[in-house]
Coordinates of C-alpha atoms in Angstrom, one line a residue:
M225 CA 162.9 146.6 16.6
D226 CA 164.9 149.8 17.3
L227 CA 164.5 151.2 20.9
E228 CA 166.9 154.2 20.1
E229 CA 164.5 155.5 17.3
A230 CA 161.6 155.3 19.6
K231 CA 163.0 157.6 22.2
E232 CA 161.5 160.6 20.6
F233 CA 157.9 159.3 21.3
R234 CA 157.1 160.5 24.9
E235 CA 153.5 159.8 25.2
R236 CA 152.2 157.6 28.1
C237 CA 150.9 154.1 27.3
T238 CA 147.1 154.0 27.5
Q239 CA 147.3 150.5 29.2
C240 CA 150.1 150.8 31.8
D241 CA 151.0 154.6 31.8
A242 CA 154.6 153.7 31.1
V243 CA 156.9 155.8 28.8
S244 CA 159.0 153.0 27.3
W245 CA 158.5 152.6 23.5
G246 CA 159.9 150.4 20.8
L247 CA 159.3 150.1 17.1
T248 CA 157.6 147.1 15.4
D249 CA 158.8 145.7 12.1
E250 CA 156.1 147.8 10.4
G251 CA 157.3 151.1 12.1
K252 CA 154.5 151.4 14.7
Y253 CA 155.1 152.2 18.3
Y254 CA 154.7 149.4 21.0
C255 CA 155.1 149.6 24.8
T256 CA 158.0 147.4 25.9
S257 CA 156.2 147.0 29.3
C258 CA 152.9 145.6 28.3
H259 CA 153.4 145.1 24.5
N260 CA 150.5 147.4 23.6
V261 CA 150.7 148.4 20.0
T262 CA 149.5 151.9 19.1
E263 CA 148.2 153.2 15.8
R264 CA 151.0 155.9 15.8
S265 CA 153.8 155.1 13.4
R266 CA 157.3 156.9 13.1
E267 CA 157.5 159.2 10.1
V268 CA 160.6 160.5 8.4
I269 CA 160.5 164.3 8.7
S270 CA 163.1 165.3 6.3
T271 CA 164.7 163.8 3.3
E272 CA 167.8 166.1 3.4
A273 CA 169.5 164.0 5.9
I274 CA 169.7 161.1 3.4
P275 CA 171.9 162.3 0.4
N276 CA 171.9 161.0 -3.1
T277 CA 169.1 158.5 -2.3
K278 CA 165.3 158.7 -2.7
I279 CA 163.2 158.2 0.5
Q280 CA 161.1 155.6 -1.2
A281 CA 164.1 153.5 -2.0
I282 CA 165.3 153.7 1.7
N283 CA 161.9 152.8 3.0
R284 CA 161.8 149.7 0.6
G285 CA 165.2 148.6 1.7
L286 CA 164.3 148.8 5.5
K287 CA 161.1 146.9 4.8
R288 CA 163.0 144.1 3.1
K289 CA 165.6 143.9 5.8
R290 CA 162.8 143.9 8.6
K291 CA 160.8 141.2 6.5
L292 CA 163.8 138.9 6.5
E293 CA 164.4 139.4 10.2
K294 CA 160.7 138.7 11.0
G295 CA 160.5 135.8 8.7
W296 CA 157.4 134.4 6.9
D297 CA 153.9 135.2 7.9
W298 CA 152.6 131.8 9.0
Y299 CA 149.6 130.3 11.1
V300 CA 149.7 127.7 13.9
C301 CA 148.0 125.1 11.7
E302 CA 150.9 125.4 9.3
G303 CA 153.3 124.5 12.1
F304 CA 151.3 121.4 12.9
Q305 CA 151.3 120.6 9.2
H306 CA 155.1 120.6 9.1
I307 CA 155.2 118.3 12.1
L308 CA 152.8 115.9 10.4
C309 CA 154.9 116.0 7.3
Q310 CA 158.1 115.0 9.3
Q311 CA 156.3 112.2 11.1
A312 CA 154.9 110.8 7.9
E313 CA 158.5 110.9 6.3
A314 CA 159.7 109.1 9.4
L315 CA 157.0 106.4 9.1
K316 CA 158.0 106.0 5.4
T317 CA 161.6 105.3 6.5
L318 CA 160.3 102.7 8.9
G319 CA 158.8 100.7 6.0
V320 CA 155.3 102.1 5.8
G321 CA 153.9 102.6 2.3
P322 CA 154.0 106.1 0.8
E323 CA 150.2 106.2 0.3
L324 CA 149.9 106.7 4.1
K325 CA 151.4 110.1 3.6
N326 CA 150.3 111.0 0.1
E327 CA 146.7 109.8 0.5
V328 CA 145.4 108.9 3.8
L329 CA 147.0 111.4 6.2
H330 CA 146.8 114.0 3.5
N331 CA 143.0 113.6 3.4
F332 CA 142.6 113.4 7.1
W333 CA 144.5 116.7 7.5
K334 CA 142.5 118.5 4.8
R335 CA 139.3 117.3 6.4
Y336 CA 140.4 118.6 9.8
L337 CA 141.2 122.0 8.4
Q338 CA 137.8 122.3 6.8
K339 CA 135.9 120.9 9.9
S340 CA 137.7 123.4 12.2
K341 CA 137.1 126.1 9.6
Q342 CA 140.8 127.0 9.3
A343 CA 140.9 126.5 5.5
Y344 CA 138.8 125.3 2.5
C345 CA 135.9 127.5 3.6
K346 CA 134.8 131.0 2.5
K347 CA 135.8 132.8 5.7
P348 CA 138.5 131.0 7.8
V349 CA 138.3 131.8 11.5
Y350 CA 141.7 133.7 11.6
T351 CA 140.7 136.2 8.9
N352 CA 137.9 137.6 11.0
R353 CA 136.1 136.6 14.1
R354 CA 132.8 135.8 12.4
K355 CA 131.7 132.2 12.0
A356 CA 133.0 130.7 8.8
M357 CA 130.7 129.2 6.2
V358 CA 131.7 125.7 5.2
L359 CA 131.5 124.9 1.5
E360 CA 129.3 121.9 2.2
E361 CA 125.7 122.6 2.6
N362 CA 125.5 120.1 5.4
P363 CA 128.8 120.1 7.4
S364 CA 127.8 117.2 9.7
Q365 CA 127.1 114.8 6.8
S366 CA 129.8 112.3 6.3
D367 CA 130.7 112.5 2.6
W368 CA 134.2 111.0 2.4
D369 CA 134.3 110.6 -1.3
S370 CA 133.6 114.2 -2.2
A371 CA 136.1 115.6 0.4
P372 CA 139.2 115.6 -1.9
E373 CA 137.3 117.5 -4.6
L374 CA 136.5 120.3 -2.3
L375 CA 140.0 120.7 -1.1
S376 CA 141.9 121.5 -4.3
D377 CA 144.0 124.4 -3.2
F378 CA 146.2 122.8 -0.5
S379 CA 149.0 124.9 1.0
G380 CA 152.8 124.2 1.1
P381 CA 154.3 122.2 2.6
T382 CA 151.9 119.6 1.1
F383 CA 151.9 116.0 2.0
V384 CA 152.1 115.0 -1.7
E385 CA 155.2 116.9 -2.2
S386 CA 158.4 116.1 -0.3
G387 CA 157.2 119.0 1.6
A388 CA 159.0 120.5 4.6
E389 CA 161.1 122.8 2.3
S390 CA 158.8 125.4 1.0
Q391 CA 160.5 128.2 -1.1
P392 CA 159.5 131.8 -0.4
D393 CA 158.2 133.1 -3.7
D394 CA 155.9 136.1 -4.2
H395 CA 154.3 134.5 -7.3
I396 CA 153.2 131.3 -5.4
R397 CA 149.7 131.6 -4.0
K398 CA 149.8 131.9 -0.3
P399 CA 148.3 128.8 1.6
F400 CA 145.8 130.7 3.7
P401 CA 144.5 134.2 3.1
I402 CA 146.4 136.7 5.3
S403 CA 144.5 139.5 6.8
K404 CA 145.4 143.1 6.7
A405 CA 147.8 145.0 8.9
S406 CA 145.8 145.0 12.2
Q407 CA 146.2 141.4 13.0
S408 CA 149.8 140.7 12.1
E409 CA 151.0 143.9 13.6
T410 CA 149.4 143.1 17.0
V411 CA 150.3 139.5 17.2
S412 CA 153.9 139.7 15.8
V413 CA 155.0 141.3 19.2
C414 CA 153.9 138.4 21.2
S415 CA 154.3 135.3 18.9
G416 CA 156.2 134.4 15.8
S417 CA 152.9 133.1 14.1
L418 CA 150.2 135.4 13.1
D419 CA 147.5 133.7 15.3
G420 CA 149.7 132.4 18.2
V421 CA 148.0 134.5 20.9
E422 CA 144.4 134.0 19.5
Y423 CA 145.0 130.2 19.1
S424 CA 146.2 129.8 22.6
L425 CA 143.0 131.6 24.0
R426 CA 140.6 130.0 21.5
K427 CA 138.0 127.8 23.1
E428 CA 135.3 126.9 20.7
K429 CA 132.7 124.4 21.7
G430 CA 132.7 121.2 19.5
V431 CA 135.9 121.8 17.7
V432 CA 139.0 119.6 18.5
K433 CA 142.0 121.9 19.2
M434 CA 145.2 120.7 17.6
T435 CA 148.1 119.9 19.8
V436 CA 151.4 118.2 19.4
P437 CA 150.0 115.0 21.0
S438 CA 147.2 115.1 18.5
T439 CA 149.7 114.7 15.6
L440 CA 150.3 111.2 16.9
A441 CA 146.6 110.6 17.0
F442 CA 146.5 111.5 13.3
C443 CA 149.4 109.2 12.6
Y444 CA 147.8 106.3 14.3
L445 CA 144.5 106.9 12.6
A446 CA 146.4 106.7 9.2
L447 CA 148.2 103.6 10.3
L448 CA 145.0 101.9 11.4
W449 CA 143.2 102.9 8.2
Q450 CA 146.0 101.3 6.2
R451 CA 146.2 98.3 8.6
E452 CA 149.9 98.7 8.8
T453 CA 152.1 96.5 11.1
I454 CA 152.6 99.2 13.7
T455 CA 150.5 99.2 16.8
L456 CA 150.0 102.3 19.0
S457 CA 152.6 101.1 21.6
D458 CA 155.1 100.6 18.7
L459 CA 154.4 104.2 17.5
L460 CA 154.9 105.6 21.0
R461 CA 158.1 103.6 21.5
F462 CA 159.5 104.8 18.1
V463 CA 158.8 108.4 19.3
E464 CA 160.8 107.6 22.5
E465 CA 163.6 106.2 20.6
D466 CA 163.6 109.3 18.5
H467 CA 162.8 107.6 15.2
I468 CA 159.7 109.8 14.8
P469 CA 159.9 113.6 15.4
Y470 CA 157.8 114.7 18.5
I471 CA 159.9 116.3 21.2
N472 CA 161.4 119.6 19.9
A473 CA 159.8 118.8 16.4
F474 CA 159.6 122.6 15.9
Q475 CA 163.4 122.9 15.5
H476 CA 163.0 121.4 12.0
F477 CA 160.8 124.3 10.9
P478 CA 162.2 126.3 8.0
E479 CA 164.4 129.2 9.3
E480 CA 162.0 131.7 7.9
M481 CA 159.2 130.4 10.4
K482 CA 160.1 132.3 13.4
L483 CA 158.9 130.8 16.6
Y484 CA 158.6 132.6 20.0
G485 CA 156.4 133.9 22.7
R486 CA 153.0 132.2 22.7
D487 CA 154.2 129.7 20.2
K488 CA 156.4 128.2 22.8
G489 CA 153.4 126.9 24.7
I490 CA 151.8 125.5 21.6
F491 CA 154.7 123.6 20.1
A492 CA 157.1 122.9 23.0
V493 CA 156.5 119.5 24.6
E494 CA 158.0 118.6 28.0
S495 CA 156.7 115.1 28.6
W496 CA 156.5 111.7 26.8
P497 CA 153.3 110.7 25.0
N498 CA 151.0 108.6 27.1
Y499 CA 149.2 105.5 25.6
E500 CA 145.8 106.2 27.2
D501 CA 145.9 110.0 26.3
I502 CA 146.8 109.3 22.6
H503 CA 144.2 106.5 22.4
K504 CA 141.5 108.9 23.7
K505 CA 142.7 111.7 21.3
M506 CA 142.5 109.3 18.4
I507 CA 138.8 108.5 19.0
E508 CA 138.1 112.2 19.7
V509 CA 139.7 113.2 16.3
A510 CA 138.1 110.4 14.4
T511 CA 134.6 111.4 15.8
F512 CA 135.3 115.1 15.1
L513 CA 136.2 114.3 11.5
D514 CA 133.1 112.3 11.0
L515 CA 135.2 109.5 9.4
P516 CA 133.5 106.4 7.9
R517 CA 133.9 102.8 9.1
F518 CA 137.5 101.8 8.8
P519 CA 138.7 98.7 6.6
D520 CA 137.8 95.4 8.3
I521 CA 140.3 93.7 10.6
T522 CA 140.2 90.1 9.5
E523 CA 142.1 87.1 10.6
D524 CA 145.0 87.6 8.1
C525 CA 145.5 91.3 9.4
Y526 CA 148.5 92.0 11.7
L527 CA 146.2 93.7 14.2
H528 CA 144.0 90.5 14.8
P529 CA 144.6 89.1 18.2
N530 CA 145.7 85.7 17.0
I531 CA 148.6 87.2 15.1
L532 CA 149.5 89.7 17.8
C533 CA 149.5 86.9 20.4
M534 CA 152.0 84.9 18.4
K535 CA 154.2 88.0 18.2
Y536 CA 154.2 88.6 21.8
L537 CA 154.6 85.0 22.8
M538 CA 157.8 85.0 20.7
E539 CA 158.9 88.2 22.4
V540 CA 158.5 87.2 26.0
N541 CA 160.1 83.8 25.2
L542 CA 157.0 81.6 25.9
P543 CA 156.4 78.2 24.1
D544 CA 154.9 78.2 20.7
E545 CA 152.3 75.6 21.9
M546 CA 150.6 78.3 23.9
H547 CA 149.3 79.9 20.7
S548 CA 146.5 77.3 20.3
F549 CA 145.3 78.3 23.7
T550 CA 145.3 82.0 22.9
C551 CA 143.3 81.2 19.8
Q552 CA 140.8 79.3 21.8
V553 CA 140.4 82.1 24.3
V554 CA 139.9 84.6 21.5
K555 CA 137.2 82.5 20.0
M556 CA 135.4 81.8 23.2
A557 CA 135.5 85.5 24.3
G558 CA 134.3 86.6 20.9
I559 CA 137.0 89.2 20.5
G560 CA 138.2 87.9 17.2
E561 CA 135.0 88.9 15.2
V562 CA 135.3 91.4 12.4
D563 CA 132.7 93.7 13.8
F564 CA 134.2 93.7 17.2
L565 CA 137.7 94.5 15.9
T566 CA 136.9 97.1 13.2
F567 CA 136.8 100.8 14.2
D568 CA 133.7 102.7 13.4
P569 CA 133.8 106.4 14.4
I570 CA 130.3 107.2 13.3
A571 CA 128.7 104.4 15.5
K572 CA 126.6 105.3 18.4
M573 CA 129.3 104.4 20.9
A574 CA 132.6 105.2 19.1
K575 CA 135.4 103.1 20.5
T576 CA 138.3 101.2 19.2
V577 CA 140.0 98.1 20.4
K578 CA 143.4 98.5 22.0
Y579 CA 144.8 95.7 19.8
D580 CA 148.1 95.3 21.4
V581 CA 146.9 95.6 25.1
Q582 CA 144.0 93.1 24.2
A583 CA 146.5 90.5 22.8
I584 CA 148.7 90.8 26.0
A585 CA 145.7 90.4 28.1
V586 CA 144.8 87.1 26.3
I587 CA 148.3 85.8 27.1
V588 CA 147.9 86.7 30.8
I589 CA 144.6 84.8 30.9
V590 CA 146.2 81.7 29.3
L591 CA 149.0 81.8 31.8
K592 CA 146.4 81.9 34.6
L593 CA 144.6 79.0 33.0
L594 CA 147.7 76.9 32.7
F595 CA 149.6 77.9 35.9
L596 CA 146.9 79.6 38.1
L597 CA 149.6 82.1 39.1
D598 CA 148.8 81.8 42.9
D599 CA 152.4 81.6 44.0
S600 CA 152.0 77.8 44.5
L601 CA 150.8 75.7 41.6
E602 CA 153.2 77.2 39.2
W603 CA 156.2 76.3 41.3
S604 CA 155.0 72.6 41.8
L605 CA 154.5 72.2 38.2
S606 CA 158.0 73.6 37.6
T607 CA 159.5 71.0 40.0
I608 CA 157.7 68.3 38.0
A609 CA 159.1 69.8 34.7
E610 CA 162.6 70.2 36.0
K611 CA 162.7 66.5 37.2
Y612 CA 161.5 65.3 33.8
N613 CA 164.1 67.3 31.9
E614 CA 166.9 65.9 34.0
E615 CA 165.7 62.3 33.4
N616 CA 164.9 62.7 29.7
K617 CA 167.6 65.1 28.3
E618 CA 167.3 63.8 24.7
D619 CA 163.5 64.3 24.5
K620 CA 161.7 67.6 23.9
P621 CA 162.0 69.6 27.1
W622 CA 158.9 70.4 29.2
F623 CA 158.3 74.1 29.9
D624 CA 159.7 75.1 33.4
F625 CA 158.0 78.2 34.6
R626 CA 160.6 78.8 37.4
K627 CA 163.6 78.6 34.8
W628 CA 161.5 80.9 32.5
Y629 CA 161.0 83.4 35.4
Q630 CA 164.7 83.5 36.2
V631 CA 165.7 84.1 32.6
M632 CA 163.1 86.8 32.0
K633 CA 163.6 88.5 35.3
K634 CA 167.3 89.1 34.5
S635 CA 166.6 90.3 30.9
F636 CA 163.7 92.4 32.1
D637 CA 165.7 94.2 34.8
D638 CA 168.6 94.8 32.5
K639 CA 166.4 96.3 29.8
K640 CA 164.4 98.4 32.3
Q641 CA 167.7 99.7 33.8
K642 CA 168.9 100.9 30.4
W643 CA 165.6 102.5 29.6
E644 CA 165.5 104.5 32.9
E645 CA 169.1 105.6 32.3
A646 CA 168.3 106.7 28.8
R647 CA 165.2 108.7 30.1
A648 CA 167.4 110.2 32.8
K649 CA 170.0 111.3 30.4
Y650 CA 167.6 112.7 27.8
V651 CA 168.3 116.3 26.8
W652 CA 165.0 118.2 26.7
K653 CA 166.4 121.5 25.5
S654 CA 166.2 121.9 21.8
E655 CA 169.1 122.9 19.6
K656 CA 167.1 125.8 18.4
P657 CA 166.5 128.2 21.4
L658 CA 163.1 129.5 22.2
Y659 CA 162.5 133.0 23.5
H660 CA 159.5 134.9 24.8
S661 CA 159.6 137.8 22.5
S662 CA 161.7 139.0 19.5
I663 CA 163.5 141.5 21.7
D664 CA 165.0 138.7 23.8
R665 CA 166.3 136.8 20.7
S666 CA 169.8 138.0 20.7
V667 CA 170.3 137.4 24.5
V668 CA 168.9 133.9 24.3
Y669 CA 171.1 133.0 21.3
K670 CA 174.2 134.3 23.0
R671 CA 173.4 132.4 26.2
R672 CA 172.8 129.3 24.2
E673 CA 176.2 129.7 22.4
M674 CA 177.9 130.2 25.8
V675 CA 176.3 126.9 27.1
V676 CA 177.4 125.0 23.9
N677 CA 180.9 126.2 24.2
L678 CA 181.1 125.4 27.8
Q679 CA 179.8 121.8 27.1
K680 CA 182.5 121.3 24.5
Q681 CA 185.3 122.5 26.8
F682 CA 184.1 120.4 29.6
S683 CA 183.8 117.3 27.5
T684 CA 187.4 117.8 26.2
L685 CA 188.6 118.2 29.8
V686 CA 187.0 115.0 31.2
D687 CA 187.8 113.2 27.9
S688 CA 184.3 112.0 27.7
T689 CA 183.5 108.9 25.3
P690 CA 181.6 109.7 22.1
T691 CA 177.8 109.3 22.3
V692 CA 176.5 106.0 21.1
E693 CA 174.8 106.0 17.6
K694 CA 171.0 105.5 17.5
K695 CA 170.0 101.9 17.2
S696 CA 167.9 101.0 14.1
P697 CA 164.2 100.5 14.9
S698 CA 162.8 97.0 15.5
S699 CA 159.4 95.6 16.3
F700 CA 160.9 93.4 18.9
Q701 CA 162.5 94.6 22.2
F702 CA 163.5 91.1 23.3
N703 CA 165.2 88.6 20.8
W704 CA 165.5 84.9 21.5
T705 CA 167.2 82.3 19.4
E706 CA 168.2 78.7 19.8
E707 CA 171.9 79.5 19.0
D708 CA 172.1 81.8 22.0
T709 CA 174.1 79.7 24.5
D710 CA 173.9 82.5 27.3
R711 CA 170.1 82.5 27.5
T712 CA 167.6 79.6 27.2
C713 CA 165.1 80.0 24.4
F714 CA 161.7 78.4 25.4
H715 CA 159.9 78.7 22.1
G716 CA 160.3 74.9 21.2
H717 CA 159.5 73.6 24.8
S718 CA 156.5 71.4 25.4
L719 CA 153.4 71.9 27.7
Q720 CA 152.8 68.1 28.1
G721 CA 153.7 68.5 31.9
I722 CA 150.7 70.8 32.3
L723 CA 148.1 69.1 30.1
K724 CA 146.1 65.9 30.7
K725 CA 147.3 62.9 28.8
G726 CA 145.8 62.4 25.3
Q727 CA 144.0 65.9 25.5
S728 CA 145.8 68.7 23.7
L729 CA 143.8 71.6 25.1
T730 CA 142.7 70.3 28.5
T731 CA 144.9 71.3 31.6
K732 CA 145.5 69.5 34.7
N733 CA 144.7 72.6 36.6
S734 CA 140.9 73.0 37.0
L735 CA 140.9 76.2 39.1
Y736 CA 140.8 79.8 38.1
W737 CA 140.5 83.1 40.0
L738 CA 139.0 86.3 38.6
S739 CA 141.2 89.3 38.4
T740 CA 138.2 91.5 39.4
Q741 CA 135.3 90.3 41.5
K742 CA 133.3 93.5 41.2
F743 CA 133.4 96.2 38.6
C744 CA 133.1 99.9 39.3
K745 CA 130.0 101.9 38.6
S746 CA 129.3 103.5 35.3
Y747 CA 130.1 107.0 36.7
C748 CA 133.7 106.0 37.6
K749 CA 136.4 107.0 35.3
H750 CA 138.1 103.5 35.5
V751 CA 136.5 100.0 35.2
T752 CA 138.3 98.5 38.2
T753 CA 141.2 99.2 40.5
Y754 CA 144.5 97.4 41.0
E755 CA 146.2 97.1 44.3
E756 CA 149.5 95.1 44.0
S757 CA 149.4 93.8 47.5
N758 CA 146.0 92.0 46.8
F759 CA 147.6 89.8 44.1
S760 CA 150.2 87.0 43.9
L761 CA 153.8 87.8 43.2
S762 CA 153.7 85.8 40.0
Y763 CA 150.8 87.8 38.6
Q764 CA 152.5 91.0 39.5
F765 CA 155.6 90.0 37.7
I766 CA 153.7 89.1 34.6
L767 CA 151.8 92.4 34.7
N768 CA 155.0 94.4 35.2
L769 CA 156.8 92.6 32.4
F770 CA 154.0 93.1 29.8
S771 CA 153.3 96.7 31.0
F772 CA 157.0 97.6 30.3
L773 CA 156.7 96.0 26.9
L774 CA 153.9 98.2 25.9
R775 CA 155.0 101.3 28.1
I776 CA 151.6 101.4 29.9
K777 CA 150.5 101.4 33.5
T778 CA 150.0 97.9 35.1
S779 CA 146.5 99.0 36.2
F780 CA 145.6 99.6 32.5
L781 CA 146.5 96.1 31.6
H782 CA 144.9 94.7 34.7
E783 CA 141.6 96.3 33.6
E784 CA 141.8 94.9 30.0
V785 CA 142.4 91.3 31.6
S786 CA 139.3 91.8 33.7
L787 CA 137.2 93.0 30.8
I788 CA 138.1 89.9 28.7
E789 CA 137.5 87.7 31.8
K790 CA 134.1 89.2 32.1
R791 CA 133.3 88.1 28.5
L792 CA 134.9 84.7 29.0
F793 CA 133.4 83.7 32.4
K794 CA 129.7 85.2 32.2
K795 CA 128.3 82.5 34.4
K796 CA 130.8 83.2 37.2
Y797 CA 129.9 86.9 37.2
S798 CA 126.2 86.2 37.1
K799 CA 126.6 84.0 40.3
T800 CA 128.5 86.8 42.1
K801 CA 125.7 89.3 41.2
K802 CA 123.1 87.0 42.5
K803 CA 125.0 86.4 45.7
S804 CA 125.4 90.2 46.2
S805 CA 121.7 90.8 45.6
R806 CA 120.7 88.1 48.1
S807 CA 123.0 89.6 50.8
R808 CA 121.4 92.9 50.3
K809 CA 118.0 91.5 50.9
V810 CA 119.1 89.8 54.1
R811 CA 120.6 93.0 55.3
K812 CA 117.3 94.8 54.7

């Protein structure tokens, strides 16, 4: 843009009546006040002012220079494609198989581009405003096997190639058909992408609009299809620990992909991903893509509640013997069946199991069955276990709930404090500055350079310690070993003090209280409510501990516990329904 060259143009703007013009990269005049682009372009009147050079060569040189400053012509969907490529590569480094990127995620993304009519159709939505005709005769039909054959001309960066480094080459076929001058000229003033303004305003019924959180929904769908050993809570925790690109993922775009203006609102994220939101988006995306039934979740699969329960029992330092109780609860509640666990998006009621939350909820129910968690029975059982352990030091120790609580409370508080400190210190600003228009680019970069220089000078003055290196990712947040003398490991402790003699699965405690007496009506957004003051301190601690482990709200876990209890204690709930109906009749 050259404001000096535009001074000769003195007409008033048709939109705002201002006389303040600049030149676009294509040589057209635009209003610096309202960014209205006119059809008038600057013409070179005389060639005599440029000696020894042909005017055509000069024009060619100016165009090349401006093209380099402007960067590539790219669409918003290509930006999301880059982010998905980065996330897929990050998952590969975490141990996920390469077929997740090259086959599964690749096909999901191609299917999305076709369903949203952004590619693989005769008239993509961004070439003109008419409705695109999809190549399939029946777009709603779920024809998974034929999809890859339809999608043969995939754009760079592809998932199959190592892909985030596309080379600018005029001979390479462009990924998406680029429209004539009118669209790119109008949009380039307000956004780096060709369709940034149009995309931010687009609201088409029945089409799932792509966002940065949606990229995690795509990744989790691919992980679920492959039945990988990464749950949704693990995925979001890896994002939080910066092992998977999400916050400021756009700064890894190629230098030629200029990003500013409306692109900022599309690709800049200023909050951490939420479990419930990503889970809902995952179902929404799978339904929109019309995906078939996912591979079965069988007993030998990592996502089966029996295996996940064992994993979480180890992580929160509970006895191994509790696993037989969790398996019994899973069987009685009927939540271990293949049909219940397997995700089927094309079913009438498309929903998927929250595998990690469900497994944790089962453990909470088992703890209630064993210890009641009423701030009374668990402490009296702890006194009995403590007395036995003192008198029989050579025997296998009985599980002491009070001692476990003290050990876990200290570890939980330390871990949570570090987590809160890390969140407070997190730098949200990207290394690659964002600006509202290309006119502001130089100013923003100068300011950013000043800030970086000041930070360096300040750090040398205060002699700040170097930043700690990023820890390697792990499936476990808490680690417990018998060799650790500072903290007690309860994995090998016995439950004999809680069970009846000679009966391995019968507890001394015969009481149980339901987490929810009455569920909300169908029109409510939630199943039940959770008020801490209505529950025992032991139950509150258990929920807070496990909620932190999964990075979810305590009310969300309480809701899952209530739903499993509803399946487990059908008779109790039927009795409460009868009582409530009788009381209504008496009132009448």
